[in-house]
Coordinates of C-alpha atoms and ligand atoms in Angstrom, one line a residue:
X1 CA -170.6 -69.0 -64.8
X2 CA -170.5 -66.3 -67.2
X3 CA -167.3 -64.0 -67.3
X4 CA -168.0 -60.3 -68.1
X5 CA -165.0 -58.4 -68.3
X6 CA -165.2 -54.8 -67.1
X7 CA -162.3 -52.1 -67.9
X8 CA -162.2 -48.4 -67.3
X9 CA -160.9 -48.3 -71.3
X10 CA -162.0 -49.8 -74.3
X11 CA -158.7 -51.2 -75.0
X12 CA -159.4 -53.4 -72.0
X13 CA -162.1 -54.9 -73.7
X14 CA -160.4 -55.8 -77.2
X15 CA -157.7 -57.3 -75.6
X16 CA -160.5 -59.5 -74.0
X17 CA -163.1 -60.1 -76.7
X18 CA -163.1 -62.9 -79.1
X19 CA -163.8 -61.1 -82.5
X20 CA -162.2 -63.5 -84.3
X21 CA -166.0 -65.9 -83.6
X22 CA -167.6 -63.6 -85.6
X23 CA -168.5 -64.4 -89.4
X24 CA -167.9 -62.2 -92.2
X25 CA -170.5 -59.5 -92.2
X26 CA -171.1 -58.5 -88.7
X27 CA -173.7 -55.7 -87.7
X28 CA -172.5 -53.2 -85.2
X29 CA -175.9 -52.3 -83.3
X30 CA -175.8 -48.8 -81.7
X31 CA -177.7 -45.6 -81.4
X32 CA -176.8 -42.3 -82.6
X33 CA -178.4 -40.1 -80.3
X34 CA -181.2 -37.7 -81.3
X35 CA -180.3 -34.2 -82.6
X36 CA -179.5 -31.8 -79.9
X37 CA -178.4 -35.2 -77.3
X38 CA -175.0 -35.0 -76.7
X39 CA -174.2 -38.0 -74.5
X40 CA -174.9 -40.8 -76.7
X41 CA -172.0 -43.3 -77.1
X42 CA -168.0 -41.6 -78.2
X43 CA -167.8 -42.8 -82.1
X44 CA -164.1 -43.2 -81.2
X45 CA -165.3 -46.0 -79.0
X46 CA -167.1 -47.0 -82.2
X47 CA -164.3 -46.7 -84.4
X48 CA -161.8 -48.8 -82.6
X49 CA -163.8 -51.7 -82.4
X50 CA -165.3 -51.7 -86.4
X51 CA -161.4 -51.1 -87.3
X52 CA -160.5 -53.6 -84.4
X53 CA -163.4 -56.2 -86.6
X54 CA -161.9 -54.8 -90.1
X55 CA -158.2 -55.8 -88.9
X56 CA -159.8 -59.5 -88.9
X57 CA -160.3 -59.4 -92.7
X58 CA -164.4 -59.0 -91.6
X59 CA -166.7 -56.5 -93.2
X60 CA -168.5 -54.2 -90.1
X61 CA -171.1 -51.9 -90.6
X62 CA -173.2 -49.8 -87.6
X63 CA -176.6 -50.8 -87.9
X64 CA -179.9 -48.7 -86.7
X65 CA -183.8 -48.8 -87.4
X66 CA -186.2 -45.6 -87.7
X67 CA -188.0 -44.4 -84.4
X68 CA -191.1 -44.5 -83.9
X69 CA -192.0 -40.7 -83.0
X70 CA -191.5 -37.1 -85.4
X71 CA -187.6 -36.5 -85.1
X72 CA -184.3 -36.1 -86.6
X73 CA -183.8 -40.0 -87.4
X74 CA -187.6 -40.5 -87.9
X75 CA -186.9 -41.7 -92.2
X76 CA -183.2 -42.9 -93.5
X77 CA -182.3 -39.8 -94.5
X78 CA -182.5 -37.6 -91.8
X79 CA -180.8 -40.6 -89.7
X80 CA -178.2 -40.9 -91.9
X81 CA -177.7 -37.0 -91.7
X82 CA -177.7 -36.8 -87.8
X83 CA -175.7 -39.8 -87.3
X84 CA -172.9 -38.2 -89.5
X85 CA -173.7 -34.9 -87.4
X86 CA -172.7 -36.8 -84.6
X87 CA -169.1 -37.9 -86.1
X88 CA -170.0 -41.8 -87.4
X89 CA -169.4 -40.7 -91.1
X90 CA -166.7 -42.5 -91.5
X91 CA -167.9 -46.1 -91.2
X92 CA -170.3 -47.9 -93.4
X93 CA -174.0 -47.4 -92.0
X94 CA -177.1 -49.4 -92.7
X95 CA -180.3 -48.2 -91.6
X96 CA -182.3 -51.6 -91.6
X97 CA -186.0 -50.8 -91.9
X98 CA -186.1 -49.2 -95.0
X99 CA -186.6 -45.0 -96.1
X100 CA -189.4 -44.9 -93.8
X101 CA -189.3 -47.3 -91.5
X102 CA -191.9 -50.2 -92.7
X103 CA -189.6 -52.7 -94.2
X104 CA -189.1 -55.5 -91.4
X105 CA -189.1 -59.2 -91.7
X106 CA -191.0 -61.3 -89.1
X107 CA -189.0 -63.2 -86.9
X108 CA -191.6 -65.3 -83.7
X109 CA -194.2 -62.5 -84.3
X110 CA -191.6 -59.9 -83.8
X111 CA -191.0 -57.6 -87.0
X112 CA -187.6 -56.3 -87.2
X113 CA -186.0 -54.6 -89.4
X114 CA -185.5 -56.3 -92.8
X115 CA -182.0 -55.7 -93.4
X116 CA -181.1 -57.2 -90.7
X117 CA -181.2 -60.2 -93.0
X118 CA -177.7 -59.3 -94.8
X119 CA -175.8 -59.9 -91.9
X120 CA -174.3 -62.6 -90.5
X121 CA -173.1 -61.7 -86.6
X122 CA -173.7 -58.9 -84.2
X123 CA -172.2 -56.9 -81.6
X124 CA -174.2 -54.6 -79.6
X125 CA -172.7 -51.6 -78.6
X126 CA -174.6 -50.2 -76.0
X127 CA -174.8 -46.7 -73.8
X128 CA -175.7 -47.5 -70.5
X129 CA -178.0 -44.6 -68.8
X130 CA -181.5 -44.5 -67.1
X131 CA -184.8 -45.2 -69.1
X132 CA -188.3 -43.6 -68.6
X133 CA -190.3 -46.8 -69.8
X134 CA -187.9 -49.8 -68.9
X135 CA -186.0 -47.9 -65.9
X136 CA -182.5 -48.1 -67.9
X137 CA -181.5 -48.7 -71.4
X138 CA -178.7 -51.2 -72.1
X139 CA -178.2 -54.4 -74.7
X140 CA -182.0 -55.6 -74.0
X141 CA -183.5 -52.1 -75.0
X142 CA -180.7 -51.6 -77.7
X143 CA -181.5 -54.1 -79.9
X144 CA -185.0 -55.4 -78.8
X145 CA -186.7 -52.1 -79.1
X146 CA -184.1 -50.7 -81.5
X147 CA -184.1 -53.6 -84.0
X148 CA -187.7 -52.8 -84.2
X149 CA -189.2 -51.4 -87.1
X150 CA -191.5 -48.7 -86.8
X151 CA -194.6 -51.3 -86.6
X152 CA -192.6 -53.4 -84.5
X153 CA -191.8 -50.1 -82.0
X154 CA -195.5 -49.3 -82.0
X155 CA -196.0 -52.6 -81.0
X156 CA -193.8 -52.8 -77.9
X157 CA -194.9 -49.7 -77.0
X158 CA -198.5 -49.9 -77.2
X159 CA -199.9 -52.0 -79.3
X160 CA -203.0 -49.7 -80.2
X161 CA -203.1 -47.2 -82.7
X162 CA -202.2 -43.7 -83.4
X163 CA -204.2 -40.7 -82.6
X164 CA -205.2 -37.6 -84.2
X165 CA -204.2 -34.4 -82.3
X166 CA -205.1 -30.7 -82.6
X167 CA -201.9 -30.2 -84.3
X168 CA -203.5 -31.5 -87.7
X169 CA -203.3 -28.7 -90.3
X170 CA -205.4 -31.1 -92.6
X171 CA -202.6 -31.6 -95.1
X172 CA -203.9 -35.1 -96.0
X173 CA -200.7 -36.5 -96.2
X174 CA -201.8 -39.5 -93.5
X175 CA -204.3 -40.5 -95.8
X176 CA -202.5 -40.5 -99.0
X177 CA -200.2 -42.7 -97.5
X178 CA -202.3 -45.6 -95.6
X179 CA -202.2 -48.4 -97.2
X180 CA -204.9 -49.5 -95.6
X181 CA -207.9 -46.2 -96.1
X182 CA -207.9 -46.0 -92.3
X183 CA -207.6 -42.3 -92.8
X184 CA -210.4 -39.8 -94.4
X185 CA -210.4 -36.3 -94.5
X186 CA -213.0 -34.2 -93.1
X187 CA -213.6 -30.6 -92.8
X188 CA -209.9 -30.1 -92.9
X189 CA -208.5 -32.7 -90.6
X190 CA -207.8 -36.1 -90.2
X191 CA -210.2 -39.2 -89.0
X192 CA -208.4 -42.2 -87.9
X193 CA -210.8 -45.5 -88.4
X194 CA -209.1 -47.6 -85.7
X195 CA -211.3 -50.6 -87.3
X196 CA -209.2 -50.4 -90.7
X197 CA -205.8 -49.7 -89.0
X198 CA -203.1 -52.3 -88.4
X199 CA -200.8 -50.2 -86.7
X200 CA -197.6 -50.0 -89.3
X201 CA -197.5 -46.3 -87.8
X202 CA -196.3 -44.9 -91.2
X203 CA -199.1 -42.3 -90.3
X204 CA -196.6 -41.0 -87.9
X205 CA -193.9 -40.6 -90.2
X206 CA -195.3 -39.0 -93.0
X207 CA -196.7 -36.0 -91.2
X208 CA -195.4 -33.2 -91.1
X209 CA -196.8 -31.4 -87.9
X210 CA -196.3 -34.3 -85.7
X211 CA -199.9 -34.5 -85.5
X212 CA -200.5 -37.9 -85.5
X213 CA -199.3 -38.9 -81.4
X214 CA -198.1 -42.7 -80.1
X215 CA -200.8 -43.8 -77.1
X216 CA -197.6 -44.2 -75.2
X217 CA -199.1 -45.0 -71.9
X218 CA -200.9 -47.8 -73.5
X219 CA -198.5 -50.7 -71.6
X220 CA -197.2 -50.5 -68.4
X221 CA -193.7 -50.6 -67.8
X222 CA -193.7 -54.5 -66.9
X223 CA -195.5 -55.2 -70.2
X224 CA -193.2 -53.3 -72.1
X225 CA -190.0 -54.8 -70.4
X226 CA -191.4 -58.2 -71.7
X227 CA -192.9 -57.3 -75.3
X228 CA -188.6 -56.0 -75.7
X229 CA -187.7 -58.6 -74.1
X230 CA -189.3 -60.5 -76.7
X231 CA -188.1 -58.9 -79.4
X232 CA -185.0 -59.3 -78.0
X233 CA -185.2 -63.2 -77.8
X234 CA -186.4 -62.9 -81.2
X235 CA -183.3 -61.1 -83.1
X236 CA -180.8 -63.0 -80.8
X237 CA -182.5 -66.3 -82.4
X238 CA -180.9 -65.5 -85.5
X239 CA -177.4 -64.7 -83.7
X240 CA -176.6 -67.4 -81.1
X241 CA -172.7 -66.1 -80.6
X242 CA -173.4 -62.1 -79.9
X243 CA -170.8 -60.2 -78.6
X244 CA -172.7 -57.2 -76.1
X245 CA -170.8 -53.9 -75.0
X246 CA -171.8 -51.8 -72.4
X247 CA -170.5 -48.6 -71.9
X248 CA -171.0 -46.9 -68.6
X249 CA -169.9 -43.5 -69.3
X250 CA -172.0 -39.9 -69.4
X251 CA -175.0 -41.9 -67.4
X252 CA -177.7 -39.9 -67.7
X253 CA -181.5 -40.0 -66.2
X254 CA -183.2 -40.2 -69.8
X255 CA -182.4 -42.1 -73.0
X256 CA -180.5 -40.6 -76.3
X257 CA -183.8 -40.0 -78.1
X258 CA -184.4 -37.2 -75.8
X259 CA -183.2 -34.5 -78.2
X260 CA -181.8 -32.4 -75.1
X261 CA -178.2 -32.0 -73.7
X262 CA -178.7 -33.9 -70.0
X263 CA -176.0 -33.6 -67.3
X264 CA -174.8 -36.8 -66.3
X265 CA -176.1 -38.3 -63.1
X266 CA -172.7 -39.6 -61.7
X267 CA -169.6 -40.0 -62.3
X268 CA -168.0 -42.7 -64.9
X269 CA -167.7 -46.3 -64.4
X270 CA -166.4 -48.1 -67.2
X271 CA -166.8 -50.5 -70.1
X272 CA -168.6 -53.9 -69.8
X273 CA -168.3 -56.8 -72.2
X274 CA -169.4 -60.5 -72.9
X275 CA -171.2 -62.9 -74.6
X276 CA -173.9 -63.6 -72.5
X277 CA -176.4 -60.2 -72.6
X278 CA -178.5 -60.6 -69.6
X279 CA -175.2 -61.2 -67.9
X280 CA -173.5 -58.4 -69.0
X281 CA -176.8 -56.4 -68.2
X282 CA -176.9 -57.5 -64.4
X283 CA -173.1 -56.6 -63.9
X284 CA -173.9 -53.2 -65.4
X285 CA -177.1 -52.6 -63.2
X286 CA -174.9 -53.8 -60.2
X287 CA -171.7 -51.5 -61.1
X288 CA -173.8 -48.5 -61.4
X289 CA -175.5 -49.0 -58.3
X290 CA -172.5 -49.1 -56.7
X291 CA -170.7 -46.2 -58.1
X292 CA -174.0 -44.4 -57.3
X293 CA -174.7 -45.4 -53.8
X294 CA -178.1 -46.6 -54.9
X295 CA -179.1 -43.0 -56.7
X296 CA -179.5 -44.8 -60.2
X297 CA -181.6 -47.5 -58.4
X298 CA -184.0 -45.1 -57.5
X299 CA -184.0 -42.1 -60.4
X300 CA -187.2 -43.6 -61.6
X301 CA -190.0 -45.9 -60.4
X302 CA -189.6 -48.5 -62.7
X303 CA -188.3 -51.9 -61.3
X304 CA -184.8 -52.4 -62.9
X305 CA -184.3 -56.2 -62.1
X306 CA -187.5 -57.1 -63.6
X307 CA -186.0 -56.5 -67.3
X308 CA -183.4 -59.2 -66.4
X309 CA -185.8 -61.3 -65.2
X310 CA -188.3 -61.0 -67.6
X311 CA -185.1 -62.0 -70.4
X312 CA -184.1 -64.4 -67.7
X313 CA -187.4 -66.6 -68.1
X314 CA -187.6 -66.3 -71.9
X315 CA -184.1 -67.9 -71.7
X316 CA -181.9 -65.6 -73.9
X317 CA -179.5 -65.4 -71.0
X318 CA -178.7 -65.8 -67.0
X319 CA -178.6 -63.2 -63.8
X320 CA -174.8 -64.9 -62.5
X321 CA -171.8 -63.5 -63.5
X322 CA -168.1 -63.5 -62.6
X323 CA -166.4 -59.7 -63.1
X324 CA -163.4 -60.1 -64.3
X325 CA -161.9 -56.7 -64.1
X326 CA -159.2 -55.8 -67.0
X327 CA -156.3 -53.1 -66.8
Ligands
SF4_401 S1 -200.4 -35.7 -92.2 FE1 -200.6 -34.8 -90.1 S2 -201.2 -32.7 -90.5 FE2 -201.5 -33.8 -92.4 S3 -203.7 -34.4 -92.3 FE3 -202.5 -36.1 -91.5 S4 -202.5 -35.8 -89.3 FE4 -203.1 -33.8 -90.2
SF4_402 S1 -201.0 -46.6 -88.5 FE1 -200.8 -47.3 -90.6 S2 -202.8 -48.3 -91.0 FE2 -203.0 -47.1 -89.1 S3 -203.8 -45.1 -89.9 FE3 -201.6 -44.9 -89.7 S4 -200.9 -45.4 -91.8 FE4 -202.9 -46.2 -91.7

């Protein structure tokens, strides 16, 4: 069965963890949290495990794609800016898909982000808290939708294409940008072919208005717990030994793109580790249930399990655990 070790200190957890499996340049997945969040993960956390991975003579760096929608970590530079905001500046970064999000490489249809390519291991670090697509955000979501480039997000979001809002100011910016002449001007505003567009989404990140708006109710929530899922299977196909970190600390309702301070929802439960992500998902989901009497369970509508189940049958891990709890 598969051990997950759970500890109320991260300490705990590098006692227990086998770094030392790793190879040489190992990509430390995590999320920075938008501008204005303030509950994404502690960088301290960070820090002790990239200087815990340095002490082993092994180059670490925290990895991160583009989002999908207008924000503070929407091209490399802005990212780069908030996650130092945030208090990561003083680890090596690598923001894998490129200045604005469209380099990827296609891995099993999936296109994730191209740098992704220089490394040779991963650990993903994850904040545990509730999710208004997938019910929570954990491992699966970290790195299946966050490995993602901005195509690839569109993708497991909604697979159609982006739409014009009233917000256009007819810049033209869209256009001069589209590789593929989807987009013509027209008596001051934008008109999206949908027949010439492929969906890269780079519309989205070149405008500055925010005009241009993700379909996002274009998959239901089961559909996009599998299309991560998939992506999931798909970058865990490159790195058979992972090592997946949960922490379950400042769980809030919403995810860290939400670029809002959000009150967590209960009180702290600890860090989760192993090797096994589906595993270390399930003894997360389970922990927090607990601790909340069942509140998490039901702070949204979206059925939690399915996400393990859904990464259960595409065989990138397994439900049964053994906790082994650390001091
Ligand atoms: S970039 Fe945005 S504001 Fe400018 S024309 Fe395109 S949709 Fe309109
Ligand atoms: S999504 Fe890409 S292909 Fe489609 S209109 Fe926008 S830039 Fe062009």
């Amino acid at each position: 069965m598969n051990e997950v070790y759970f500890s109320k200190e991260i300490e705990g957890i590098l006692e227990k963890t086998d770094f030392g499996k790793l190879g040489q340049k190992v990509a430390i997945k995590i999320h920075f949290g938008e501008d204005g969040c303030d509950t994404f993960i502690d960088p301290e956390l960070v820090r002790k495990v990239y200087r815990k991975i340095e002490s082993l003579g092994k180059e670490a760096t925290l990895v991160e794609c583009n989002v999908l929608y207008k924000g503070s970590r929407t091209n490399s530079t802005d990212h780069l800016a908030t996650a130092k905001k945030h208090g990561f500046s003083d680890m090596k970064i690598a923001i894998l898909d490129g200045e604005l999000g469209d380099e990827y490489t296609e891995i099993n249809g999936c296109k994730i982000g191209k740098g992704i390519d220089d490394f040779d291991s991963l650990v993903v670090f994850s904040h545990f808290k509730g999710h208004e697509a997938t019910g929570f955000g954990g491992a699966i979501k970290n790195i299946g939708m966050g490995l993602g480039s901005r195509a690839g997000k569109l993708d497991m979001h909604s697979n159609v294409r982006p739409i014009v809002s009233k917000l256009c100011i007819g810049c033209g910016k869209c256009a001069e940008h589209c590789d593929f002449n989807a987009i013509t001007m027209k008596d001051g505003l934008a008109i999206l072919d949908s027949t010439k567009c492929i969906g890269c989404a780079m519309c989205i990140a070149v405008c500055p208005n925010g005009a241009m708006k993700i379909p996002w109710g274009g998959r239901t929530a089961e559909e996009v717990q599998k299309r991560i899922a998939e992506y999931t299977a798909a970058v865990l196909s490159s790195f058979p030994n992972s090592i997946f970190i949960n922490v379950l600390r400042n769980i809030t309702p919403l995810c860290d793109c939400m670029g809002m301070k959000q009150k967590a929802m209960m009180e702290d439960v600890g860090i989760v580790s192993g090797e096994d992500i589906v595993a270390v998902e399930k003894a997360s989901l389970d922990l927090v249930n607990q601790k909340s009497k069942g509140e998490f369970d039901q702070m949204n509508e979206v059925d939690k399990e399915n996400q393990l189940v859904v990464a259960e049958e595409l065989k990138i891990g397994n439900r049964e655990y053994q906790l082994i709890e650390v001091d």
